[in-house]
Coordinates of C-alpha atoms in Angstrom, one line a residue:
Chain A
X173 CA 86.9 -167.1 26.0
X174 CA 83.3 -166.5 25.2
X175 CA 82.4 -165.4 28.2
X176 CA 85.1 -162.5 28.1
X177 CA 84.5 -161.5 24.9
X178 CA 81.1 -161.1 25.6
X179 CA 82.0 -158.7 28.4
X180 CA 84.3 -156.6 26.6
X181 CA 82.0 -156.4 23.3
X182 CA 79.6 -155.3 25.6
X183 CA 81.7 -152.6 27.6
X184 CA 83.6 -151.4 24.1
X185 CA 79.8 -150.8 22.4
X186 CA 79.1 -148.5 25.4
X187 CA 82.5 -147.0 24.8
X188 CA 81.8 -146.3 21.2
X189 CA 78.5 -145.1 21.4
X190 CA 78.9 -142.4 23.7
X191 CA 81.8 -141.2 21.7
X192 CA 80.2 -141.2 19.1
X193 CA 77.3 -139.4 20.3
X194 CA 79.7 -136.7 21.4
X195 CA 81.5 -136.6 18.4
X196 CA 78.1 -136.2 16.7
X197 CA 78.0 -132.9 18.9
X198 CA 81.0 -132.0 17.0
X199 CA 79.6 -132.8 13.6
X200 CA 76.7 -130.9 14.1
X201 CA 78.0 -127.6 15.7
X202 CA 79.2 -126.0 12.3
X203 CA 75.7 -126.4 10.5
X204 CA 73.2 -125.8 13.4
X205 CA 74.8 -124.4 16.4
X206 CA 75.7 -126.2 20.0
X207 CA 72.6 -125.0 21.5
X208 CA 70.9 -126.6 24.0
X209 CA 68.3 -127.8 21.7
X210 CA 71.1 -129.2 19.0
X211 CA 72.0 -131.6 21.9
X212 CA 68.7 -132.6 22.6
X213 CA 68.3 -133.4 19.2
X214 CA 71.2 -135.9 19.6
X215 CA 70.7 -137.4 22.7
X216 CA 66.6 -137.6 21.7
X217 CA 67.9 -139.5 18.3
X218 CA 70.7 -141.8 20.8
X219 CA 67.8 -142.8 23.0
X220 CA 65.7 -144.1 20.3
X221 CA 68.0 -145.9 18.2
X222 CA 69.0 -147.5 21.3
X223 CA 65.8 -148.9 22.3
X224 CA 64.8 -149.9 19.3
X225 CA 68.3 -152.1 18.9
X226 CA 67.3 -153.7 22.4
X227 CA 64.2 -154.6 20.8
X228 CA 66.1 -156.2 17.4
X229 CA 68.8 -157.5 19.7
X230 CA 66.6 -159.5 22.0
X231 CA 64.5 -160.6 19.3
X232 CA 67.7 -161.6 17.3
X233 CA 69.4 -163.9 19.9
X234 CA 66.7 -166.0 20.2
X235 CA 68.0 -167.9 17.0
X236 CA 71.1 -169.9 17.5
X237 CA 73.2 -167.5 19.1
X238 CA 76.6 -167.2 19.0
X239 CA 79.7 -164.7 20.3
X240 CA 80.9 -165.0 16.4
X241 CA 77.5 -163.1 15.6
X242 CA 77.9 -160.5 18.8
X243 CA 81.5 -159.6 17.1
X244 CA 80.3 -159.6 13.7
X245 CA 76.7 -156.7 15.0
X246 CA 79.9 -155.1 16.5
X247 CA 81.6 -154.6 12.8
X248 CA 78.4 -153.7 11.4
X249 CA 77.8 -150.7 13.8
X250 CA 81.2 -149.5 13.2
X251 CA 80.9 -149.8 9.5
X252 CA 77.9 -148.2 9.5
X253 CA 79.6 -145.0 11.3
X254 CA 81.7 -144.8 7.4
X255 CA 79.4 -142.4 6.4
X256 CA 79.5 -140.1 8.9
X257 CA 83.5 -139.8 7.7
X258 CA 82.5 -139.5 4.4
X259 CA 79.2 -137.7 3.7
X260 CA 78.6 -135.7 7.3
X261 CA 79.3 -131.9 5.8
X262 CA 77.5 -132.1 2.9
X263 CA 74.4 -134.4 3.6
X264 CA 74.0 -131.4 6.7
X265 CA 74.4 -128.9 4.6
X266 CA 71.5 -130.2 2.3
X267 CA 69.1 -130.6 5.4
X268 CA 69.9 -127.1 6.7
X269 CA 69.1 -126.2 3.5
X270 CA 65.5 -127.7 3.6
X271 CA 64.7 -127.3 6.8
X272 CA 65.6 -123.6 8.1
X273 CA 64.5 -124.3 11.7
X274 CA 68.3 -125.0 14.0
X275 CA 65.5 -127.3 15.9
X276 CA 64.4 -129.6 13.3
X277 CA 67.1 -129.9 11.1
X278 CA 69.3 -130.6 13.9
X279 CA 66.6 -133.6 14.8
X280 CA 66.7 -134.7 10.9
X281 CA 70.3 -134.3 10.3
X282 CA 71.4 -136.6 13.6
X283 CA 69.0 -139.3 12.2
X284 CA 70.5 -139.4 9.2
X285 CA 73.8 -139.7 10.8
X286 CA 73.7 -142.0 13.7
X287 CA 70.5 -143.7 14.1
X288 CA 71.4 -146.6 12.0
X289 CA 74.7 -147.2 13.5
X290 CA 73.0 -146.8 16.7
X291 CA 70.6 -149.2 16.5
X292 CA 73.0 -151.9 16.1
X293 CA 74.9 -151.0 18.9
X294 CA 71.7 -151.0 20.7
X295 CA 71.7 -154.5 19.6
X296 CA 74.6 -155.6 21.5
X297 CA 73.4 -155.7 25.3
X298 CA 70.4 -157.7 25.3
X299 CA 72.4 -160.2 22.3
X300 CA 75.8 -160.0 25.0
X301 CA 73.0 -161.4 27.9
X302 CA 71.8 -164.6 26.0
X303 CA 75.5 -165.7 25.9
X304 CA 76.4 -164.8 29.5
X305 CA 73.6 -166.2 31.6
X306 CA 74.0 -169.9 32.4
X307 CA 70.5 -170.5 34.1
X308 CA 67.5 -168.8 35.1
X309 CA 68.5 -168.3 38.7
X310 CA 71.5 -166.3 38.4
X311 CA 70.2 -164.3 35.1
X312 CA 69.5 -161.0 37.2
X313 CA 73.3 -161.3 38.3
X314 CA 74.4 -161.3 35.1
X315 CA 72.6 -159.2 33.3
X316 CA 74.0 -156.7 36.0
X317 CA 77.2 -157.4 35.9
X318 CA 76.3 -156.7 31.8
X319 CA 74.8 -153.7 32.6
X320 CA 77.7 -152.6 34.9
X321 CA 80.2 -153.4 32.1
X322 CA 78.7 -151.5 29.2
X323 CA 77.9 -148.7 31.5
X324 CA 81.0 -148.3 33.0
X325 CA 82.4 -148.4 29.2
X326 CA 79.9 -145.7 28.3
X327 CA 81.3 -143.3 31.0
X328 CA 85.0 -144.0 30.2
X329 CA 84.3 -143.2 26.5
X330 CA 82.3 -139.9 27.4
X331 CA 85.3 -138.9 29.9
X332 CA 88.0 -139.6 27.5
X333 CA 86.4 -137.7 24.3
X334 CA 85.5 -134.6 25.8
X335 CA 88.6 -134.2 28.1
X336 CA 91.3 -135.4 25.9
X337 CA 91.2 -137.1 22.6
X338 CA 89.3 -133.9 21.0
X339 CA 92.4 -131.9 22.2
X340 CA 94.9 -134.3 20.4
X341 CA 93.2 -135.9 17.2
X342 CA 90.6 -134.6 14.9
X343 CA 86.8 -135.5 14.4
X344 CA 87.4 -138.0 11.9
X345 CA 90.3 -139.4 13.1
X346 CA 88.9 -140.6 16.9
X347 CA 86.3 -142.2 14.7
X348 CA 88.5 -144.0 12.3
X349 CA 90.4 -145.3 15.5
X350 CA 87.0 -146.0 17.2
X351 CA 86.0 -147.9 14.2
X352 CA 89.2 -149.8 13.6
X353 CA 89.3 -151.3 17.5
X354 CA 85.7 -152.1 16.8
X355 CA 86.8 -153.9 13.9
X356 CA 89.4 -155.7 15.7
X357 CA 87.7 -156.5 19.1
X358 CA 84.6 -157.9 16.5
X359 CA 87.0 -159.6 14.4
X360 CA 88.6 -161.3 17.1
X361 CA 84.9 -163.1 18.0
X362 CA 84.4 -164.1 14.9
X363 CA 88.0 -166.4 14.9
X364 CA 86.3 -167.8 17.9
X365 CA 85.2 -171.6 17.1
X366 CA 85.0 -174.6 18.4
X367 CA 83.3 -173.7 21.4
X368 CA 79.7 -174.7 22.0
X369 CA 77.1 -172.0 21.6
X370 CA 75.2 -170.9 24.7
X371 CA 72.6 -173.5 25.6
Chain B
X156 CA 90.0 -136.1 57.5
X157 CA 88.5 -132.9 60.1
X158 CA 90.8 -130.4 58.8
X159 CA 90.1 -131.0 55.5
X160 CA 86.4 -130.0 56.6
X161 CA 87.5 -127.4 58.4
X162 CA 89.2 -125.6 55.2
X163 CA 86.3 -126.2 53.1
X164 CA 84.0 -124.7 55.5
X165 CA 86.6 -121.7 55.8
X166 CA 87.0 -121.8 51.7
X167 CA 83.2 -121.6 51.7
X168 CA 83.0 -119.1 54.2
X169 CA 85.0 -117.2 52.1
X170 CA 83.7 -117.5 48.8
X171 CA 80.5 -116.3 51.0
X172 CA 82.0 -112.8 52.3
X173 CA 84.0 -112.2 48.9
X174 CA 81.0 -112.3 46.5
X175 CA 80.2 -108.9 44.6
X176 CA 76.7 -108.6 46.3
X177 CA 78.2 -108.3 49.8
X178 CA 81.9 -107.0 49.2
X179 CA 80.8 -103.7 47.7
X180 CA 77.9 -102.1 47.0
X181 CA 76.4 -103.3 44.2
X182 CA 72.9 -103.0 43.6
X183 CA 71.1 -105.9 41.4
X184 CA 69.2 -104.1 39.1
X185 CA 68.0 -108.2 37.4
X186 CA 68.3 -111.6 37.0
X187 CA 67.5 -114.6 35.6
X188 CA 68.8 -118.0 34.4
X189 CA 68.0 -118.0 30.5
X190 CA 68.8 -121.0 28.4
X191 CA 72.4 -120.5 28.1
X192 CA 73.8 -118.9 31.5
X193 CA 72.4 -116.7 34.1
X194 CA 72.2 -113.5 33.2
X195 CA 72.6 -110.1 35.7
X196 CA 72.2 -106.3 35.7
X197 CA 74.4 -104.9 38.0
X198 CA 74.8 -100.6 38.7
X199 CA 77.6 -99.5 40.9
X200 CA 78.8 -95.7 41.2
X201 CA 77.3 -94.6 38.0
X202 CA 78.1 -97.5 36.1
X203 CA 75.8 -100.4 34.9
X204 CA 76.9 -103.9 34.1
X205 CA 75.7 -106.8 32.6
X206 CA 77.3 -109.8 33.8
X207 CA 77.1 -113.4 32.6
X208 CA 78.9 -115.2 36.2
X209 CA 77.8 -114.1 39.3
X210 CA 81.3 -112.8 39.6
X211 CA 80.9 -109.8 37.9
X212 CA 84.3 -108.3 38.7
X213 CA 86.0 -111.0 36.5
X214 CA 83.0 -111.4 34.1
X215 CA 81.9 -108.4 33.2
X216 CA 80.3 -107.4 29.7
X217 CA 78.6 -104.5 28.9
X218 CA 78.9 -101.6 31.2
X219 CA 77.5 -98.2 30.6
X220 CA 77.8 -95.0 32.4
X221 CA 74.3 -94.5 33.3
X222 CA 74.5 -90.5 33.5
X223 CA 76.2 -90.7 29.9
X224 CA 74.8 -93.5 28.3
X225 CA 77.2 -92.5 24.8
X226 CA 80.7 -92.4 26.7
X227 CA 82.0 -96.1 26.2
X228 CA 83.5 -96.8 29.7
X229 CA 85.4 -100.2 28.5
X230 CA 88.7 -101.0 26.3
X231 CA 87.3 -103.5 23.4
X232 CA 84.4 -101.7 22.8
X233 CA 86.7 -98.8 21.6
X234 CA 89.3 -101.5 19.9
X235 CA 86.1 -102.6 18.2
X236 CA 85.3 -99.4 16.9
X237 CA 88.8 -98.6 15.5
X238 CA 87.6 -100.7 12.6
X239 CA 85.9 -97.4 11.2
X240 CA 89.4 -96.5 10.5
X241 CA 90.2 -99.4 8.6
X242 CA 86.6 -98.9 6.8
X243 CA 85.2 -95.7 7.3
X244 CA 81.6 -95.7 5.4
X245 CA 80.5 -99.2 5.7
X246 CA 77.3 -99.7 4.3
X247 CA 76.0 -102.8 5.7
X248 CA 77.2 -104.0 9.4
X249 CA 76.8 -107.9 10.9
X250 CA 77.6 -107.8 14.6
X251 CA 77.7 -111.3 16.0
X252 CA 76.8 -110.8 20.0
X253 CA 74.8 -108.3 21.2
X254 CA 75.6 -108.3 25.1
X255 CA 74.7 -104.3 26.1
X256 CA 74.5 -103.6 22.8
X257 CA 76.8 -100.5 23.0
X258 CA 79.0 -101.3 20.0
X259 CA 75.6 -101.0 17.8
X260 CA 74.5 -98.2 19.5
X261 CA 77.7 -96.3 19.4
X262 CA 78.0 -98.0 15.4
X263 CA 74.6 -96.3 14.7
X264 CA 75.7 -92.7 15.8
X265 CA 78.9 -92.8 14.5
X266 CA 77.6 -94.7 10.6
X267 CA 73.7 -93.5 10.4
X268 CA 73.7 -94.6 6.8
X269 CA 75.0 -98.2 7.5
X270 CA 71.9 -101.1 7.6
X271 CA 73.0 -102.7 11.0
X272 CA 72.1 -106.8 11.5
X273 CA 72.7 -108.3 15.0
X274 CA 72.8 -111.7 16.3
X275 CA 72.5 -112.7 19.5
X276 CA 71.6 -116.6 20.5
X277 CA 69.7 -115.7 23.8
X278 CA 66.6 -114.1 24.1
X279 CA 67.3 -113.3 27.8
X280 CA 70.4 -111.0 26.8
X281 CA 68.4 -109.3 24.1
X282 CA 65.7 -108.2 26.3
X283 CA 68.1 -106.9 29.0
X284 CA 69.5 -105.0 26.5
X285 CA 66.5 -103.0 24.9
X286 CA 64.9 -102.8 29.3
X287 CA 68.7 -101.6 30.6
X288 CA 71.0 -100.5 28.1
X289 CA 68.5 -98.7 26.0
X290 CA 68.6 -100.2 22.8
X291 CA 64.5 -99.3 22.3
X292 CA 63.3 -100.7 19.7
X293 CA 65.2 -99.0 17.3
X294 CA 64.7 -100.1 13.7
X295 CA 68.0 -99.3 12.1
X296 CA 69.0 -102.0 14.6
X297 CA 67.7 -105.2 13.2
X298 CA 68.4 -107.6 15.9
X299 CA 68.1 -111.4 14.8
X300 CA 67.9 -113.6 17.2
X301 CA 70.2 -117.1 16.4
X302 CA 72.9 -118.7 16.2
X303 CA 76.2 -116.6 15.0
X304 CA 77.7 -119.4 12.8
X305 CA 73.8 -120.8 11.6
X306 CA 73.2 -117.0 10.5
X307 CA 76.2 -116.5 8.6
X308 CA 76.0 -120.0 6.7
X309 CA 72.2 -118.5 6.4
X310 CA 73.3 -115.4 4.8
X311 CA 75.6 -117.1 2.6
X312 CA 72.6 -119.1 1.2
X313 CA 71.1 -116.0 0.7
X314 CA 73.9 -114.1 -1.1
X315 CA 74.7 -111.3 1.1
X316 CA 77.4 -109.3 2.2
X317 CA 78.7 -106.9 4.5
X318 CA 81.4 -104.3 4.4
X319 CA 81.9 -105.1 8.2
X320 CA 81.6 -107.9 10.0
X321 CA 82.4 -107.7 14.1
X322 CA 82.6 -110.7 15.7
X323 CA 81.7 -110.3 19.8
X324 CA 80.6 -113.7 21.3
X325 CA 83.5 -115.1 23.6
X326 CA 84.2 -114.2 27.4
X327 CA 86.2 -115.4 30.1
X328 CA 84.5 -117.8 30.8
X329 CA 83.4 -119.4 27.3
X330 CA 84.5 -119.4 23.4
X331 CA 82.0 -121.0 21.2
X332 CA 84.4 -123.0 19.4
X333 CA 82.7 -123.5 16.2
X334 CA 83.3 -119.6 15.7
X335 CA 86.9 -120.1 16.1
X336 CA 88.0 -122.3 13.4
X337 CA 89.1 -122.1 10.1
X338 CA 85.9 -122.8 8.2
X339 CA 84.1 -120.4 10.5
X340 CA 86.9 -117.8 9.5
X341 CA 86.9 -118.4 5.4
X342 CA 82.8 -118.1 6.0
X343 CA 83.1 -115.0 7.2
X344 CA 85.5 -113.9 4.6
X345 CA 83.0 -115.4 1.9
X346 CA 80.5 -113.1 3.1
X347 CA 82.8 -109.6 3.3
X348 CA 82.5 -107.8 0.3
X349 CA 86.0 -106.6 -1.6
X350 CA 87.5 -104.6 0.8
X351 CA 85.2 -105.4 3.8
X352 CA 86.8 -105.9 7.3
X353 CA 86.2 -108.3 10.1
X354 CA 86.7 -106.9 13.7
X355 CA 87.1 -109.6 16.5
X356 CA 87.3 -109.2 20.0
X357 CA 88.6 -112.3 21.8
X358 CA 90.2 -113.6 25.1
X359 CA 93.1 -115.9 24.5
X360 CA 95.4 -114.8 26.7
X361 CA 96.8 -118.5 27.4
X362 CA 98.2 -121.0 24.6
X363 CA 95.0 -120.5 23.2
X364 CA 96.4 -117.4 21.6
X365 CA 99.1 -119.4 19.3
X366 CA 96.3 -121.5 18.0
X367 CA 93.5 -118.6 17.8
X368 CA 96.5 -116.3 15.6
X369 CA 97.4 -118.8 13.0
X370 CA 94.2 -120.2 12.6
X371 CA 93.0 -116.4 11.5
X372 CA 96.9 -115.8 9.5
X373 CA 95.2 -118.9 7.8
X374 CA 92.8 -117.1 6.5
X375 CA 93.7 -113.7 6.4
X376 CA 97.5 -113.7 5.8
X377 CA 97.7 -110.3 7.3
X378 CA 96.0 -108.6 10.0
X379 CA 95.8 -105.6 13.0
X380 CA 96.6 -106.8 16.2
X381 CA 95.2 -104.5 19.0
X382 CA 96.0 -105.3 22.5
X383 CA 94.8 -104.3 26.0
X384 CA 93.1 -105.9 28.5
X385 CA 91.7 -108.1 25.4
X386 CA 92.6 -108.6 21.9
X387 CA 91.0 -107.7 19.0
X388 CA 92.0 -108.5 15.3
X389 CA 91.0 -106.6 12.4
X390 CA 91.4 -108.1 9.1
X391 CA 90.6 -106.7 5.8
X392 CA 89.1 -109.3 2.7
X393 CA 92.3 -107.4 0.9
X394 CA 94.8 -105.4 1.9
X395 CA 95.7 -103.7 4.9
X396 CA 95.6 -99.6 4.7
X397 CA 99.1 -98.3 5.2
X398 CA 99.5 -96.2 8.4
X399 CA 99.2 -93.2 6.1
X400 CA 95.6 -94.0 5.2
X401 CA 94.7 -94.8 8.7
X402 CA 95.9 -91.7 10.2
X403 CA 93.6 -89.9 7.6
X404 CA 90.3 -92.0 8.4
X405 CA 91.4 -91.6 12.1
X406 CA 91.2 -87.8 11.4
X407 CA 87.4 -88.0 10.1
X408 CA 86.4 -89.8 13.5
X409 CA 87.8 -87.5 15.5
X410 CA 85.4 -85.0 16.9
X411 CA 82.7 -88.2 16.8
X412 CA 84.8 -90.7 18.9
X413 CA 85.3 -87.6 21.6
X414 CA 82.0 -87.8 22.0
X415 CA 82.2 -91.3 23.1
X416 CA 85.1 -90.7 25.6
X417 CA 87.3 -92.3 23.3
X418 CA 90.3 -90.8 22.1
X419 CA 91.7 -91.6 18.5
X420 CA 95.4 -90.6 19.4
X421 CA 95.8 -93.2 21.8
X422 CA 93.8 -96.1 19.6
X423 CA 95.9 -95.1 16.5
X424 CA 99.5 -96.5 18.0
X425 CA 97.1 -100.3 18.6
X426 CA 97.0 -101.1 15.7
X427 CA 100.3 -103.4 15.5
X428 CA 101.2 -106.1 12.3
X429 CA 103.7 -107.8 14.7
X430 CA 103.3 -111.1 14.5
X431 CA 104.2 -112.3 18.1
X432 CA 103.1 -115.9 18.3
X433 CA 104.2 -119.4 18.1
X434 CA 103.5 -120.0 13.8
X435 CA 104.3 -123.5 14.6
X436 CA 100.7 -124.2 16.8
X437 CA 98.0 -126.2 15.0
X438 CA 95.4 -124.3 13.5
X439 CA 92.0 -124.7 14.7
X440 CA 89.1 -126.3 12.5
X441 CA 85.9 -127.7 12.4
X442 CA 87.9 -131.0 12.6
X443 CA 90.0 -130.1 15.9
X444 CA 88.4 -127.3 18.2
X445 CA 89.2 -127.7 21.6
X446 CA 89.4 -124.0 22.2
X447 CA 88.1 -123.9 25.9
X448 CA 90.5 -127.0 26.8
X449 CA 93.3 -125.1 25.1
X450 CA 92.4 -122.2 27.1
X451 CA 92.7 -123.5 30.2
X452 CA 96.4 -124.2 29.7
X453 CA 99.2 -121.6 31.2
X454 CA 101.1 -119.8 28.5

């Protein structure tokens, strides 16, 4: 059970991350454009959050790890997406405001939004390969098989935004659904007891 | 598995022989790949084109007759212009999209008085049309070179207004969506002055056109409907003119627009308040904008 929730934490964060960052596209269009440089801005922002949450994830699942913690860094990146719902229009509208340059305040404006969310869901892969790999020998397997998972997620949840949920919900409402499976899927791991804890 | 080969090479082969440069001839005046498409100056029997696919019969944008560089050769352009009679002295002109630039020109002849600001997102297209399409550097022209949607939220900041507003930035091929929703619509409206019109010249010739229509009766209850090859909408921050007052702005334009090549007698019977769509389609905002997907569905 551990073991599969593991998996699909892992493949559901790269799900909701590139939608997300698609969305984000979405969110920023009215206030600076879709240029090129808008999603540059985005993807430069995606990239660093994410390495930086590999960095915190690692570093975090060195301490008794658990799949109840993987499921609850799962909540906290959705919940961390609230704001976006919330305070998007008018936090980009005060940034546009102080920074004139579509460049810049593009950059600015999708930190605010998404980096924290993004780190935690950075968080998740290195976290997900402390509970999966059983010994040293077979770690490289593993951490492929991860790697295959989240990816895999990651290009179902680009595919699926772009070419059809846009064209039958709203912004706000594909995030409130992302969110809410987020919420279950990570709720789900943290009714998971009993079981030891990866040794 | 080898037939299936076979009628891509033949598709390919095809493709090959039917391309503008070899079909007809077509001389390449330029080209180059600019940060948002590829962008081409074609001349063919008098007439020179810029194009934005290599395509060009299907894509084509601008075209001018090279020997009469005033005589508008294409449909919207004209549509476009048809606004005067809705607003006949504007003062101040925004023209989002610049392509050849012959709807400022022509705007410039026709309005001398009128301050004229242009945006146009790609550098590329903007110096095509001051080397090809001579647009000089002529000052009444003030060409700004951004975003259509980041300008107008810029203007608004800035407090100021326009007595016309055209809107020229789709194609075939592409609609930047955020200028087809509802917020982008009630901005625009926000920055008319009383009385001031939007003109808009668009593609949706597919389902797209449901959506496009009541996301703009959203915001303008009422508006002109021309239609050729394209569409263009003009709407008024006010009421429409009757046909009465149209006829008699029509009039003024007269002798100018025959200058162009254009005749006012056959624009006047365009302008049409029929209201032939589907008021049932979703309208489009900032929230749900999926007018390219929406375009590629059949009517």
């Amino acid at each position: 059970m551990q073991l599969i929730l593991s998996y699909l934490i892992a493949g559901w964060s790269g799900f909701f991350v590139m939608a997300v960052e698609l969305l984000g596209g979405r969110l920023l269009a009215p206030t600076f454009g879709s240029s090129i440089y808008v999603w540059g801005a985005i993807i430069t922002v995606f990239m660093l959050a994410l390495s930086i949450g590999y960095l915190a994830g690692g570093r975090l699942s060195m301490s008794a790890p658990s799949v109840r913690k993987l499921g609850l860094i799962l909540i906290v990146a959705a919940l961390t997406v609230l704001p976006l719902l919330l305070f998007a229009e008018s936090l980009l509208d005060s940034v546009a405001n102080a920074i004139p340059d579509p460049r810049f305040g593009s950059l600015v404006g999708a930190t605010v939004l998404f980096f924290i969310p993004t780190v935690f869901s950075g968080m998740i892969s290195p976290y997900a390969v402390r509970l999966i790999v059983p010994d040293r020998s077979s770690s490289g397997r593993h951490a492929g098989q991860l790697y295959f998972v989240s990816t895999f997620g990651s290009a179902a949840g680009t595919l699926l935004t772009s070419f059809y949920l846009v064209l039958i919900m709203e912004v706000n409402h594909i995030l409130i659904a992302l969110m809410s499976i987020s919420g279950l899927i990570g709720g789900a791991a943290c009714l998971v007891r009993g079981e030891a804890n990866a040794q | 598995m080898r037939s299936s080969w076979l009628a891509l090479l033949s598709l390919a082969t095809g493709l090959l022989l039917s391309g503008p440069a070899s079909a007809d001839n077509m001389k390449l005046l330029h080209s180059e790949r600019s940060l948002y498409r590829e962008v081409l100056v074609y001349e063919t029997g008098g007439v020179r084109c810029i194009c934005f696919t290599r395509f060009c019969r299907i894509g084509r944008q601008t075209c001018q007759d090279v020997k009469h560089p005033d005589r508008i050769v294409m449909n919207y352009p004209q549509m476009m212009l048809g606004s005067l009679f809705v607003k006949p002295e504007p003062k101040s002109v925004l023209i989002i999209g610049l392509g050849g630039g012959t709807i400022p020109r022509a705007l410039h002849e026709l309005v001398p008085q009128a301050r004229i600001d242009v945006v146009e997102i790609d550098p590329a297209v903007v110096k095509v049309a001051r080397r090809y399409f001579d647009l000089g550097d002529n000052s009444a022209l003030n060409v700004i070179e951004a975003d259509g949607r980041v300008q107008v939220k810029k203007a608004l900041r800035e407090q100021k207004s326009y007595d016309l507003i055209m809107l020229d930035a789709f194609d075939h091929e592409y609609i930047p969506e955020h200028l087809l929703t509802q917020e982008f619509l009630k901005e625009v409206r926000a920055l008319l002055a009383p009385g001031g019109v939007l003109a808009a010249n668009t593609f949706s010739s597919s389902r797209l056109y449901d959506h496009e229509s009541v996301t703009y009766a959203s915001v303008f209850p009422e508006f002109f409907n021309l239609k050729r090859d394209n569409r263009v909408i003009i709407a008024v921050n006010g009421p429409l003119p009757d046909a009465k007052q149209l006829q008699a702005n029509s009039e003024r334009f007269e002798r100018a627009f025959d200058s162009f090549g254009i005749s006012t007698s056959k624009l006047l019977p365009l302008f049409s308040r029929k209201q032939d769509w589907q008021r049932n389609a979703r309208v489009l905002t900032d929230q749900y904008s999926p007018a390219n997907l929406l375009n590629l569905g059949k009517n």
